Amino acid sequence: MSSPAPSGALRSGPVAAVTLWWGGRSGLQAAILALVLLGGFLLGSNTLANMERFGITPGFAFLGRPAGFEIGEALLDYRPQDSYALALLVGLLNTVKVAVTGCLIATVLGVLLGVARLSGNALLSGLVQGYVELVRSTPLLLQLFFWSATFQALPAPRQALNPLPGIFLCNRGIQLPAFADGRAGGWLLAAIALALALALAGTVLRRRFWLRDALSGVSVAAVACGLPAALLLASGVPLQVEVPELAGFNFSGGTTVSPEFSALLVGLVVNAAAMIAEIVRSGIQAVPAGQWEAARALGLPRRRIMRLVVLPQAMRVIVPLLTSSYLNLTKNSSLAVAIGFPDLVSVINTSANQTGQVLETMAIMMGAYLTVNLAVSAAMNLYNRRLAARGAR
């Protein structure tokens, strides 16, 4: 019996020749590396020379200079006399606002559409399938142009549409009820965040065997709702709500959602919901048919089977794909510049055109989107790990 060939003998022909040629010529590899470094040095030197010729100082010192341009929508108090740093922060917050709001609404709508796609009603299932195919077969930019034109085609304030009490649709935006005191919204958000944190803490503590009897579901709910309510009352901020009313040629009171933000949000939600609907459909279909049959044998109705049996198991398939949808929605929000919404890309473009600091502003934009997407990915991965650990019990 012949002895086995050595591992090196398994390589033969052109592969072995290339391997020996490349591995035996370390000097050639060093020369290639040196050429790459030299090319990078020459490119950097040429860039710095051109910037100096045009009177542009490289670096991020421009962030402290006054921006000198308006931003139509801002979550912070911004004026043209403020710095470029504040202007970029305003653009970033606008992007985050669109991304967070879009992800929440798209998730709810996508889950409903995904469940409806599997409905036994042929008409409902067919309508959802047609909607999904239409959205997936057209470019997102075209969809944003369509929604932008739709909101611009709405009637003037005097002929505004009134689909619900206190809500008006016109070519100047969507008029919504709002708190009379602007501080009330911030206090309300703080109270909701505190309630969620207390509810989560109470749920975790109840799982500890020594606190299981001391903390009931009623007591956790009472604490989670009572303390935030007390905080809200102690703040002394009035919770009076103003309803928009027509006054002359425009509305007074309430708050206005601009047509640009409305078109961007609707376009992103409609597009992302179609993708999420397909993810939910595939996740539900991945659950074995025996789970349905076992639940039916227990006498559970279809809605309870879906809510208590199928969806919890389907989430293991849905959540990883849902993360990609959230990341895509966040990145697709950069198309806001096409319809005039002042997101981060729009502010970055204006800043680059005024200062000439193209490389620096592009680096800031890349870092901002990378940070936001990594934060979304980390949060979803954490939730996915907890979901997997819960299913392994």
PDB file of N, CA and C in Angstrom, residues 152-238:
ATOM      1  N   GLN A 152     -48.560  68.143  -2.696  1.00  0.00           N
ATOM      2  CA  GLN A 152     -48.606  69.482  -3.275  1.00  0.00           C
ATOM      3  C   GLN A 152     -49.923  69.743  -3.998  1.00  0.00           C
ATOM      4  N   ALA A 153     -50.593  68.666  -4.430  1.00  0.00           N
ATOM      5  CA  ALA A 153     -51.862  68.811  -5.148  1.00  0.00           C
ATOM      6  C   ALA A 153     -53.066  68.919  -4.215  1.00  0.00           C
ATOM      7  N   LEU A 154     -52.842  68.859  -2.903  1.00  0.00           N
ATOM      8  CA  LEU A 154     -53.956  69.000  -1.962  1.00  0.00           C
ATOM      9  C   LEU A 154     -54.553  70.406  -2.061  1.00  0.00           C
ATOM     10  N   PRO A 155     -55.811  70.578  -1.676  1.00  0.00           N
ATOM     11  CA  PRO A 155     -56.450  71.900  -1.789  1.00  0.00           C
ATOM     12  C   PRO A 155     -55.837  72.921  -0.841  1.00  0.00           C
ATOM     13  N   ALA A 156     -56.180  74.185  -1.057  1.00  0.00           N
ATOM     14  CA  ALA A 156     -55.718  75.273  -0.207  1.00  0.00           C
ATOM     15  C   ALA A 156     -56.347  75.152   1.176  1.00  0.00           C
ATOM     16  N   PRO A 157     -55.829  75.900   2.169  1.00  0.00           N
ATOM     17  CA  PRO A 157     -56.368  75.780   3.531  1.00  0.00           C
ATOM     18  C   PRO A 157     -57.872  76.012   3.631  1.00  0.00           C
ATOM     19  N   ARG A 158     -58.426  76.912   2.820  1.00  0.00           N
ATOM     20  CA  ARG A 158     -59.872  77.173   2.914  1.00  0.00           C
ATOM     21  C   ARG A 158     -60.687  75.964   2.471  1.00  0.00           C
ATOM     22  N   GLN A 159     -60.151  75.144   1.593  1.00  0.00           N
ATOM     23  CA  GLN A 159     -60.850  73.931   1.127  1.00  0.00           C
ATOM     24  C   GLN A 159     -60.173  72.665   1.656  1.00  0.00           C
ATOM     25  N   ALA A 160     -59.524  72.782   2.806  1.00  0.00           N
ATOM     26  CA  ALA A 160     -58.749  71.660   3.340  1.00  0.00           C
ATOM     27  C   ALA A 160     -59.644  70.453   3.625  1.00  0.00           C
ATOM     28  N   LEU A 161     -59.086  69.291   3.412  1.00  0.00           N
ATOM     29  CA  LEU A 161     -59.787  68.052   3.725  1.00  0.00           C
ATOM     30  C   LEU A 161     -59.780  67.821   5.228  1.00  0.00           C
ATOM     31  N   ASN A 162     -60.875  67.283   5.733  1.00  0.00           N
ATOM     32  CA  ASN A 162     -61.023  67.055   7.171  1.00  0.00           C
ATOM     33  C   ASN A 162     -61.428  65.596   7.421  1.00  0.00           C
ATOM     34  N   PRO A 163     -60.455  64.658   7.287  1.00  0.00           N
ATOM     35  CA  PRO A 163     -60.812  63.235   7.425  1.00  0.00           C
ATOM     36  C   PRO A 163     -61.240  62.852   8.831  1.00  0.00           C
ATOM     37  N   LEU A 164     -60.653  63.506   9.851  1.00  0.00           N
ATOM     38  CA  LEU A 164     -60.980  63.220  11.249  1.00  0.00           C
ATOM     39  C   LEU A 164     -61.127  64.538  11.994  1.00  0.00           C
ATOM     40  N   PRO A 165     -61.872  64.565  13.086  1.00  0.00           N
ATOM     41  CA  PRO A 165     -62.020  65.812  13.852  1.00  0.00           C
ATOM     42  C   PRO A 165     -60.673  66.339  14.323  1.00  0.00           C
ATOM     43  N   GLY A 166     -60.408  67.599  14.029  1.00  0.00           N
ATOM     44  CA  GLY A 166     -59.166  68.224  14.449  1.00  0.00           C
ATOM     45  C   GLY A 166     -57.984  67.984  13.533  1.00  0.00           C
ATOM     46  N   ILE A 167     -58.151  67.229  12.447  1.00  0.00           N
ATOM     47  CA  ILE A 167     -57.071  66.934  11.510  1.00  0.00           C
ATOM     48  C   ILE A 167     -57.460  67.465  10.140  1.00  0.00           C
ATOM     49  N   PHE A 168     -56.572  68.270   9.531  1.00  0.00           N
ATOM     50  CA  PHE A 168     -56.848  68.883   8.233  1.00  0.00           C
ATOM     51  C   PHE A 168     -55.676  68.615   7.292  1.00  0.00           C
ATOM     52  N   LEU A 169     -56.015  68.351   6.035  1.00  0.00           N
ATOM     53  CA  LEU A 169     -55.015  68.111   4.997  1.00  0.00           C
ATOM     54  C   LEU A 169     -55.116  69.215   3.958  1.00  0.00           C
ATOM     55  N   CYS A 170     -54.009  69.919   3.704  1.00  0.00           N
ATOM     56  CA  CYS A 170     -53.984  70.964   2.689  1.00  0.00           C
ATOM     57  C   CYS A 170     -52.591  71.009   2.091  1.00  0.00           C
ATOM     58  N   ASN A 171     -52.411  71.920   1.106  1.00  0.00           N
ATOM     59  CA  ASN A 171     -51.121  71.987   0.423  1.00  0.00           C
ATOM     60  C   ASN A 171     -50.025  72.618   1.271  1.00  0.00           C
ATOM     61  N   ARG A 172     -50.358  73.069   2.457  1.00  0.00           N
ATOM     62  CA  ARG A 172     -49.354  73.595   3.379  1.00  0.00           C
ATOM     63  C   ARG A 172     -48.951  72.582   4.446  1.00  0.00           C
ATOM     64  N   GLY A 173     -49.490  71.393   4.354  1.00  0.00           N
ATOM     65  CA  GLY A 173     -49.111  70.345   5.288  1.00  0.00           C
ATOM     66  C   GLY A 173     -50.307  69.738   5.980  1.00  0.00           C
ATOM     67  N   ILE A 174     -50.031  68.938   6.977  1.00  0.00           N
ATOM     68  CA  ILE A 174     -51.063  68.281   7.782  1.00  0.00           C
ATOM     69  C   ILE A 174     -51.187  69.027   9.098  1.00  0.00           C
ATOM     70  N   GLN A 175     -52.372  69.494   9.402  1.00  0.00           N
ATOM     71  CA  GLN A 175     -52.641  70.229  10.640  1.00  0.00           C
ATOM     72  C   GLN A 175     -53.146  69.244  11.689  1.00  0.00           C
ATOM     73  N   LEU A 176     -52.459  69.210  12.843  1.00  0.00           N
ATOM     74  CA  LEU A 176     -52.794  68.255  13.900  1.00  0.00           C
ATOM     75  C   LEU A 176     -52.992  68.984  15.216  1.00  0.00           C
ATOM     76  N   PRO A 177     -53.802  68.438  16.111  1.00  0.00           N
ATOM     77  CA  PRO A 177     -53.898  69.010  17.464  1.00  0.00           C
ATOM     78  C   PRO A 177     -52.554  68.902  18.178  1.00  0.00           C
ATOM     79  N   ALA A 178     -52.292  69.832  19.077  1.00  0.00           N
ATOM     80  CA  ALA A 178     -51.023  69.836  19.805  1.00  0.00           C
ATOM     81  C   ALA A 178     -51.228  70.501  21.156  1.00  0.00           C
ATOM     82  N   PHE A 179     -50.285  70.316  22.058  1.00  0.00           N
ATOM     83  CA  PHE A 179     -50.343  70.952  23.370  1.00  0.00           C
ATOM     84  C   PHE A 179     -50.138  72.450  23.219  1.00  0.00           C
ATOM     85  N   ALA A 180     -50.885  73.216  24.017  1.00  0.00           N
ATOM     86  CA  ALA A 180     -50.754  74.672  23.975  1.00  0.00           C
ATOM     87  C   ALA A 180     -49.377  75.109  24.462  1.00  0.00           C
ATOM     88  N   ASP A 181     -48.842  74.422  25.457  1.00  0.00           N
ATOM     89  CA  ASP A 181     -47.501  74.697  25.976  1.00  0.00           C
ATOM     90  C   ASP A 181     -46.523  73.734  25.322  1.00  0.00           C
ATOM     91  N   GLY A 182     -45.520  74.263  24.652  1.00  0.00           N
ATOM     92  CA  GLY A 182     -44.569  73.415  23.955  1.00  0.00           C
ATOM     93  C   GLY A 182     -43.792  72.487  24.866  1.00  0.00           C
ATOM     94  N   ARG A 183     -43.669  72.846  26.160  1.00  0.00           N
ATOM     95  CA  ARG A 183     -42.928  71.989  27.087  1.00  0.00           C
ATOM     96  C   ARG A 183     -43.691  70.719  27.438  1.00  0.00           C
ATOM     97  N   ALA A 184     -45.006  70.724  27.237  1.00  0.00           N
ATOM     98  CA  ALA A 184     -45.808  69.571  27.639  1.00  0.00           C
ATOM     99  C   ALA A 184     -45.416  68.319  26.873  1.00  0.00           C
ATOM    100  N   GLY A 185     -45.071  68.474  25.599  1.00  0.00           N
ATOM    101  CA  GLY A 185     -44.687  67.317  24.810  1.00  0.00           C
ATOM    102  C   GLY A 185     -43.441  66.638  25.354  1.00  0.00           C
ATOM    103  N   GLY A 186     -42.438  67.439  25.747  1.00  0.00           N
ATOM    104  CA  GLY A 186     -41.220  66.869  26.316  1.00  0.00           C
ATOM    105  C   GLY A 186     -41.476  66.151  27.626  1.00  0.00           C
ATOM    106  N   TRP A 187     -42.297  66.766  28.490  1.00  0.00           N
ATOM    107  CA  TRP A 187     -42.630  66.114  29.764  1.00  0.00           C
ATOM    108  C   TRP A 187     -43.417  64.837  29.537  1.00  0.00           C
ATOM    109  N   LEU A 188     -44.306  64.845  28.553  1.00  0.00           N
ATOM    110  CA  LEU A 188     -45.083  63.640  28.271  1.00  0.00           C
ATOM    111  C   LEU A 188     -44.184  62.509  27.765  1.00  0.00           C
ATOM    112  N   LEU A 189     -43.241  62.836  26.891  1.00  0.00           N
ATOM    113  CA  LEU A 189     -42.301  61.813  26.418  1.00  0.00           C
ATOM    114  C   LEU A 189     -41.458  61.270  27.564  1.00  0.00           C
ATOM    115  N   ALA A 190     -41.033  62.167  28.481  1.00  0.00           N
ATOM    116  CA  ALA A 190     -40.261  61.707  29.635  1.00  0.00           C
ATOM    117  C   ALA A 190     -41.091  60.779  30.519  1.00  0.00           C
ATOM    118  N   ALA A 191     -42.379  61.104  30.694  1.00  0.00           N
ATOM    119  CA  ALA A 191     -43.249  60.251  31.506  1.00  0.00           C
ATOM    120  C   ALA A 191     -43.458  58.888  30.853  1.00  0.00           C
ATOM    121  N   ILE A 192     -43.619  58.870  29.526  1.00  0.00           N
ATOM    122  CA  ILE A 192     -43.796  57.590  28.818  1.00  0.00           C
ATOM    123  C   ILE A 192     -42.527  56.746  28.923  1.00  0.00           C
ATOM    124  N   ALA A 193     -41.352  57.391  28.756  1.00  0.00           N
ATOM    125  CA  ALA A 193     -40.085  56.654  28.876  1.00  0.00           C
ATOM    126  C   ALA A 193     -39.921  56.089  30.281  1.00  0.00           C
ATOM    127  N   LEU A 194     -40.287  56.868  31.303  1.00  0.00           N
ATOM    128  CA  LEU A 194     -40.201  56.378  32.677  1.00  0.00           C
ATOM    129  C   LEU A 194     -41.157  55.217  32.909  1.00  0.00           C
ATOM    130  N   ALA A 195     -42.357  55.307  32.343  1.00  0.00           N
ATOM    131  CA  ALA A 195     -43.325  54.214  32.494  1.00  0.00           C
ATOM    132  C   ALA A 195     -42.811  52.927  31.861  1.00  0.00           C
ATOM    133  N   LEU A 196     -42.230  53.044  30.678  1.00  0.00           N
ATOM    134  CA  LEU A 196     -41.685  51.854  30.023  1.00  0.00           C
ATOM    135  C   LEU A 196     -40.521  51.261  30.816  1.00  0.00           C
ATOM    136  N   ALA A 197     -39.661  52.139  31.351  1.00  0.00           N
ATOM    137  CA  ALA A 197     -38.525  51.649  32.140  1.00  0.00           C
ATOM    138  C   ALA A 197     -39.000  50.953  33.413  1.00  0.00           C
ATOM    139  N   LEU A 198     -39.999  51.523  34.092  1.00  0.00           N
ATOM    140  CA  LEU A 198     -40.520  50.896  35.309  1.00  0.00           C
ATOM    141  C   LEU A 198     -41.211  49.575  34.998  1.00  0.00           C
ATOM    142  N   ALA A 199     -41.952  49.528  33.889  1.00  0.00           N
ATOM    143  CA  ALA A 199     -42.617  48.278  33.511  1.00  0.00           C
ATOM    144  C   ALA A 199     -41.589  47.188  33.212  1.00  0.00           C
ATOM    145  N   LEU A 200     -40.514  47.552  32.512  1.00  0.00           N
ATOM    146  CA  LEU A 200     -39.462  46.574  32.208  1.00  0.00           C
ATOM    147  C   LEU A 200     -38.767  46.106  33.485  1.00  0.00           C
ATOM    148  N   ALA A 201     -38.463  47.066  34.382  1.00  0.00           N
ATOM    149  CA  ALA A 201     -37.816  46.683  35.642  1.00  0.00           C
ATOM    150  C   ALA A 201     -38.719  45.781  36.478  1.00  0.00           C
ATOM    151  N   GLY A 202     -40.023  46.099  36.513  1.00  0.00           N
ATOM    152  CA  GLY A 202     -40.945  45.257  37.266  1.00  0.00           C
ATOM    153  C   GLY A 202     -41.051  43.855  36.689  1.00  0.00           C
ATOM    154  N   THR A 203     -41.028  43.759  35.360  1.00  0.00           N
ATOM    155  CA  THR A 203     -41.089  42.435  34.723  1.00  0.00           C
ATOM    156  C   THR A 203     -39.856  41.607  35.055  1.00  0.00           C
ATOM    157  N   VAL A 204     -38.683  42.254  35.055  1.00  0.00           N
ATOM    158  CA  VAL A 204     -37.441  41.537  35.375  1.00  0.00           C
ATOM    159  C   VAL A 204     -37.443  41.085  36.831  1.00  0.00           C
ATOM    160  N   LEU A 205     -37.900  41.970  37.737  1.00  0.00           N
ATOM    161  CA  LEU A 205     -37.908  41.619  39.159  1.00  0.00           C
ATOM    162  C   LEU A 205     -38.897  40.497  39.459  1.00  0.00           C
ATOM    163  N   ARG A 206     -40.002  40.477  38.754  1.00  0.00           N
ATOM    164  CA  ARG A 206     -40.987  39.424  39.002  1.00  0.00           C
ATOM    165  C   ARG A 206     -40.445  38.044  38.643  1.00  0.00           C
ATOM    166  N   ARG A 207     -39.468  38.001  37.753  1.00  0.00           N
ATOM    167  CA  ARG A 207     -38.900  36.710  37.379  1.00  0.00           C
ATOM    168  C   ARG A 207     -37.986  36.141  38.461  1.00  0.00           C
ATOM    169  N   ARG A 208     -37.558  37.007  39.402  1.00  0.00           N
ATOM    170  CA  ARG A 208     -36.760  36.533  40.522  1.00  0.00           C
ATOM    171  C   ARG A 208     -37.682  35.824  41.510  1.00  0.00           C
ATOM    172  N   PHE A 209     -37.337  34.628  41.896  1.00  0.00           N
ATOM    173  CA  PHE A 209     -38.267  33.814  42.676  1.00  0.00           C
ATOM    174  C   PHE A 209     -38.597  34.446  44.018  1.00  0.00           C
ATOM    175  N   TRP A 210     -37.686  35.264  44.589  1.00  0.00           N
ATOM    176  CA  TRP A 210     -37.982  35.835  45.894  1.00  0.00           C
ATOM    177  C   TRP A 210     -38.892  37.060  45.821  1.00  0.00           C
ATOM    178  N   LEU A 211     -39.124  37.574  44.631  1.00  0.00           N
ATOM    179  CA  LEU A 211     -40.023  38.721  44.483  1.00  0.00           C
ATOM    180  C   LEU A 211     -41.273  38.370  43.698  1.00  0.00           C
ATOM    181  N   ARG A 212     -41.428  37.108  43.361  1.00  0.00           N
ATOM    182  CA  ARG A 212     -42.546  36.731  42.515  1.00  0.00           C
ATOM    183  C   ARG A 212     -43.878  36.941  43.239  1.00  0.00           C
ATOM    184  N   ASP A 213     -43.911  36.644  44.522  1.00  0.00           N
ATOM    185  CA  ASP A 213     -45.151  36.811  45.287  1.00  0.00           C
ATOM    186  C   ASP A 213     -45.375  38.264  45.696  1.00  0.00           C
ATOM    187  N   ALA A 214     -44.272  38.983  45.927  1.00  0.00           N
ATOM    188  CA  ALA A 214     -44.419  40.369  46.385  1.00  0.00           C
ATOM    189  C   ALA A 214     -44.880  41.295  45.278  1.00  0.00           C
ATOM    190  N   LEU A 215     -44.490  41.004  44.049  1.00  0.00           N
ATOM    191  CA  LEU A 215     -44.849  41.861  42.922  1.00  0.00           C
ATOM    192  C   LEU A 215     -45.838  41.143  42.026  1.00  0.00           C
ATOM    193  N   SER A 216     -47.044  41.641  41.983  1.00  0.00           N
ATOM    194  CA  SER A 216     -48.047  41.103  41.076  1.00  0.00           C
ATOM    195  C   SER A 216     -48.120  41.977  39.844  1.00  0.00           C
ATOM    196  N   GLY A 217     -48.828  41.478  38.844  1.00  0.00           N
ATOM    197  CA  GLY A 217     -48.982  42.270  37.628  1.00  0.00           C
ATOM    198  C   GLY A 217     -49.696  43.577  37.880  1.00  0.00           C
ATOM    199  N   VAL A 218     -50.639  43.575  38.802  1.00  0.00           N
ATOM    200  CA  VAL A 218     -51.391  44.796  39.116  1.00  0.00           C
ATOM    201  C   VAL A 218     -50.485  45.821  39.771  1.00  0.00           C
ATOM    202  N   SER A 219     -49.630  45.373  40.711  1.00  0.00           N
ATOM    203  CA  SER A 219     -48.746  46.315  41.398  1.00  0.00           C
ATOM    204  C   SER A 219     -47.723  46.908  40.442  1.00  0.00           C
ATOM    205  N   VAL A 220     -47.187  46.098  39.532  1.00  0.00           N
ATOM    206  CA  VAL A 220     -46.234  46.612  38.548  1.00  0.00           C
ATOM    207  C   VAL A 220     -46.896  47.658  37.660  1.00  0.00           C
ATOM    208  N   ALA A 221     -48.123  47.376  37.207  1.00  0.00           N
ATOM    209  CA  ALA A 221     -48.834  48.332  36.360  1.00  0.00           C
ATOM    210  C   ALA A 221     -49.143  49.622  37.117  1.00  0.00           C
ATOM    211  N   ALA A 222     -49.496  49.488  38.403  1.00  0.00           N
ATOM    212  CA  ALA A 222     -49.812  50.681  39.192  1.00  0.00           C
ATOM    213  C   ALA A 222     -48.592  51.572  39.360  1.00  0.00           C
ATOM    214  N   VAL A 223     -47.437  50.958  39.656  1.00  0.00           N
ATOM    215  CA  VAL A 223     -46.218  51.747  39.825  1.00  0.00           C
ATOM    216  C   VAL A 223     -45.782  52.353  38.492  1.00  0.00           C
ATOM    217  N   ALA A 224     -45.852  51.560  37.419  1.00  0.00           N
ATOM    218  CA  ALA A 224     -45.404  52.030  36.115  1.00  0.00           C
ATOM    219  C   ALA A 224     -46.252  53.176  35.595  1.00  0.00           C
ATOM    220  N   CYS A 225     -47.516  53.216  35.976  1.00  0.00           N
ATOM    221  CA  CYS A 225     -48.393  54.299  35.518  1.00  0.00           C
ATOM    222  C   CYS A 225     -48.485  55.431  36.542  1.00  0.00           C
ATOM    223  N   GLY A 226     -48.416  55.084  37.830  1.00  0.00           N
ATOM    224  CA  GLY A 226     -48.615  56.094  38.868  1.00  0.00           C
ATOM    225  C   GLY A 226     -47.471  57.072  38.987  1.00  0.00           C
ATOM    226  N   LEU A 227     -46.239  56.577  39.033  1.00  0.00           N
ATOM    227  CA  LEU A 227     -45.094  57.473  39.179  1.00  0.00           C
ATOM    228  C   LEU A 227     -44.943  58.446  38.010  1.00  0.00           C
ATOM    229  N   PRO A 228     -45.029  57.990  36.757  1.00  0.00           N
ATOM    230  CA  PRO A 228     -44.956  58.968  35.659  1.00  0.00           C
ATOM    231  C   PRO A 228     -46.088  59.994  35.698  1.00  0.00           C
ATOM    232  N   ALA A 229     -47.296  59.539  36.062  1.00  0.00           N
ATOM    233  CA  ALA A 229     -48.404  60.488  36.161  1.00  0.00           C
ATOM    234  C   ALA A 229     -48.135  61.530  37.244  1.00  0.00           C
ATOM    235  N   ALA A 230     -47.585  61.071  38.385  1.00  0.00           N
ATOM    236  CA  ALA A 230     -47.244  62.018  39.446  1.00  0.00           C
ATOM    237  C   ALA A 230     -46.165  62.988  38.994  1.00  0.00           C
ATOM    238  N   LEU A 231     -45.180  62.491  38.246  1.00  0.00           N
ATOM    239  CA  LEU A 231     -44.133  63.360  37.710  1.00  0.00           C
ATOM    240  C   LEU A 231     -44.715  64.409  36.776  1.00  0.00           C
ATOM    241  N   LEU A 232     -45.652  63.986  35.943  1.00  0.00           N
ATOM    242  CA  LEU A 232     -46.257  64.910  34.986  1.00  0.00           C
ATOM    243  C   LEU A 232     -47.058  65.988  35.709  1.00  0.00           C
ATOM    244  N   LEU A 233     -47.781  65.601  36.752  1.00  0.00           N
ATOM    245  CA  LEU A 233     -48.565  66.577  37.510  1.00  0.00           C
ATOM    246  C   LEU A 233     -47.656  67.515  38.303  1.00  0.00           C
ATOM    247  N   ALA A 234     -46.558  66.979  38.859  1.00  0.00           N
ATOM    248  CA  ALA A 234     -45.649  67.807  39.647  1.00  0.00           C
ATOM    249  C   ALA A 234     -44.916  68.834  38.796  1.00  0.00           C
ATOM    250  N   SER A 235     -44.794  68.578  37.499  1.00  0.00           N
ATOM    251  CA  SER A 235     -44.099  69.528  36.630  1.00  0.00           C
ATOM    252  C   SER A 235     -44.846  70.847  36.503  1.00  0.00           C
ATOM    253  N   GLY A 236     -46.153  70.811  36.714  1.00  0.00           N
ATOM    254  CA  GLY A 236     -46.938  72.028  36.617  1.00  0.00           C
ATOM    255  C   GLY A 236     -47.191  72.517  35.208  1.00  0.00           C
ATOM    256  N   VAL A 237     -46.819  71.745  34.211  1.00  0.00           N
ATOM    257  CA  VAL A 237     -47.035  72.139  32.822  1.00  0.00           C
ATOM    258  C   VAL A 237     -48.474  71.823  32.432  1.00  0.00           C
ATOM    259  N   PRO A 238     -49.226  72.795  31.935  1.00  0.00           N
ATOM    260  CA  PRO A 238     -50.616  72.516  31.544  1.00  0.00           C
ATOM    261  C   PRO A 238     -50.680  71.584  30.345  1.00  0.00           C
TER     262      PRO A 238
END
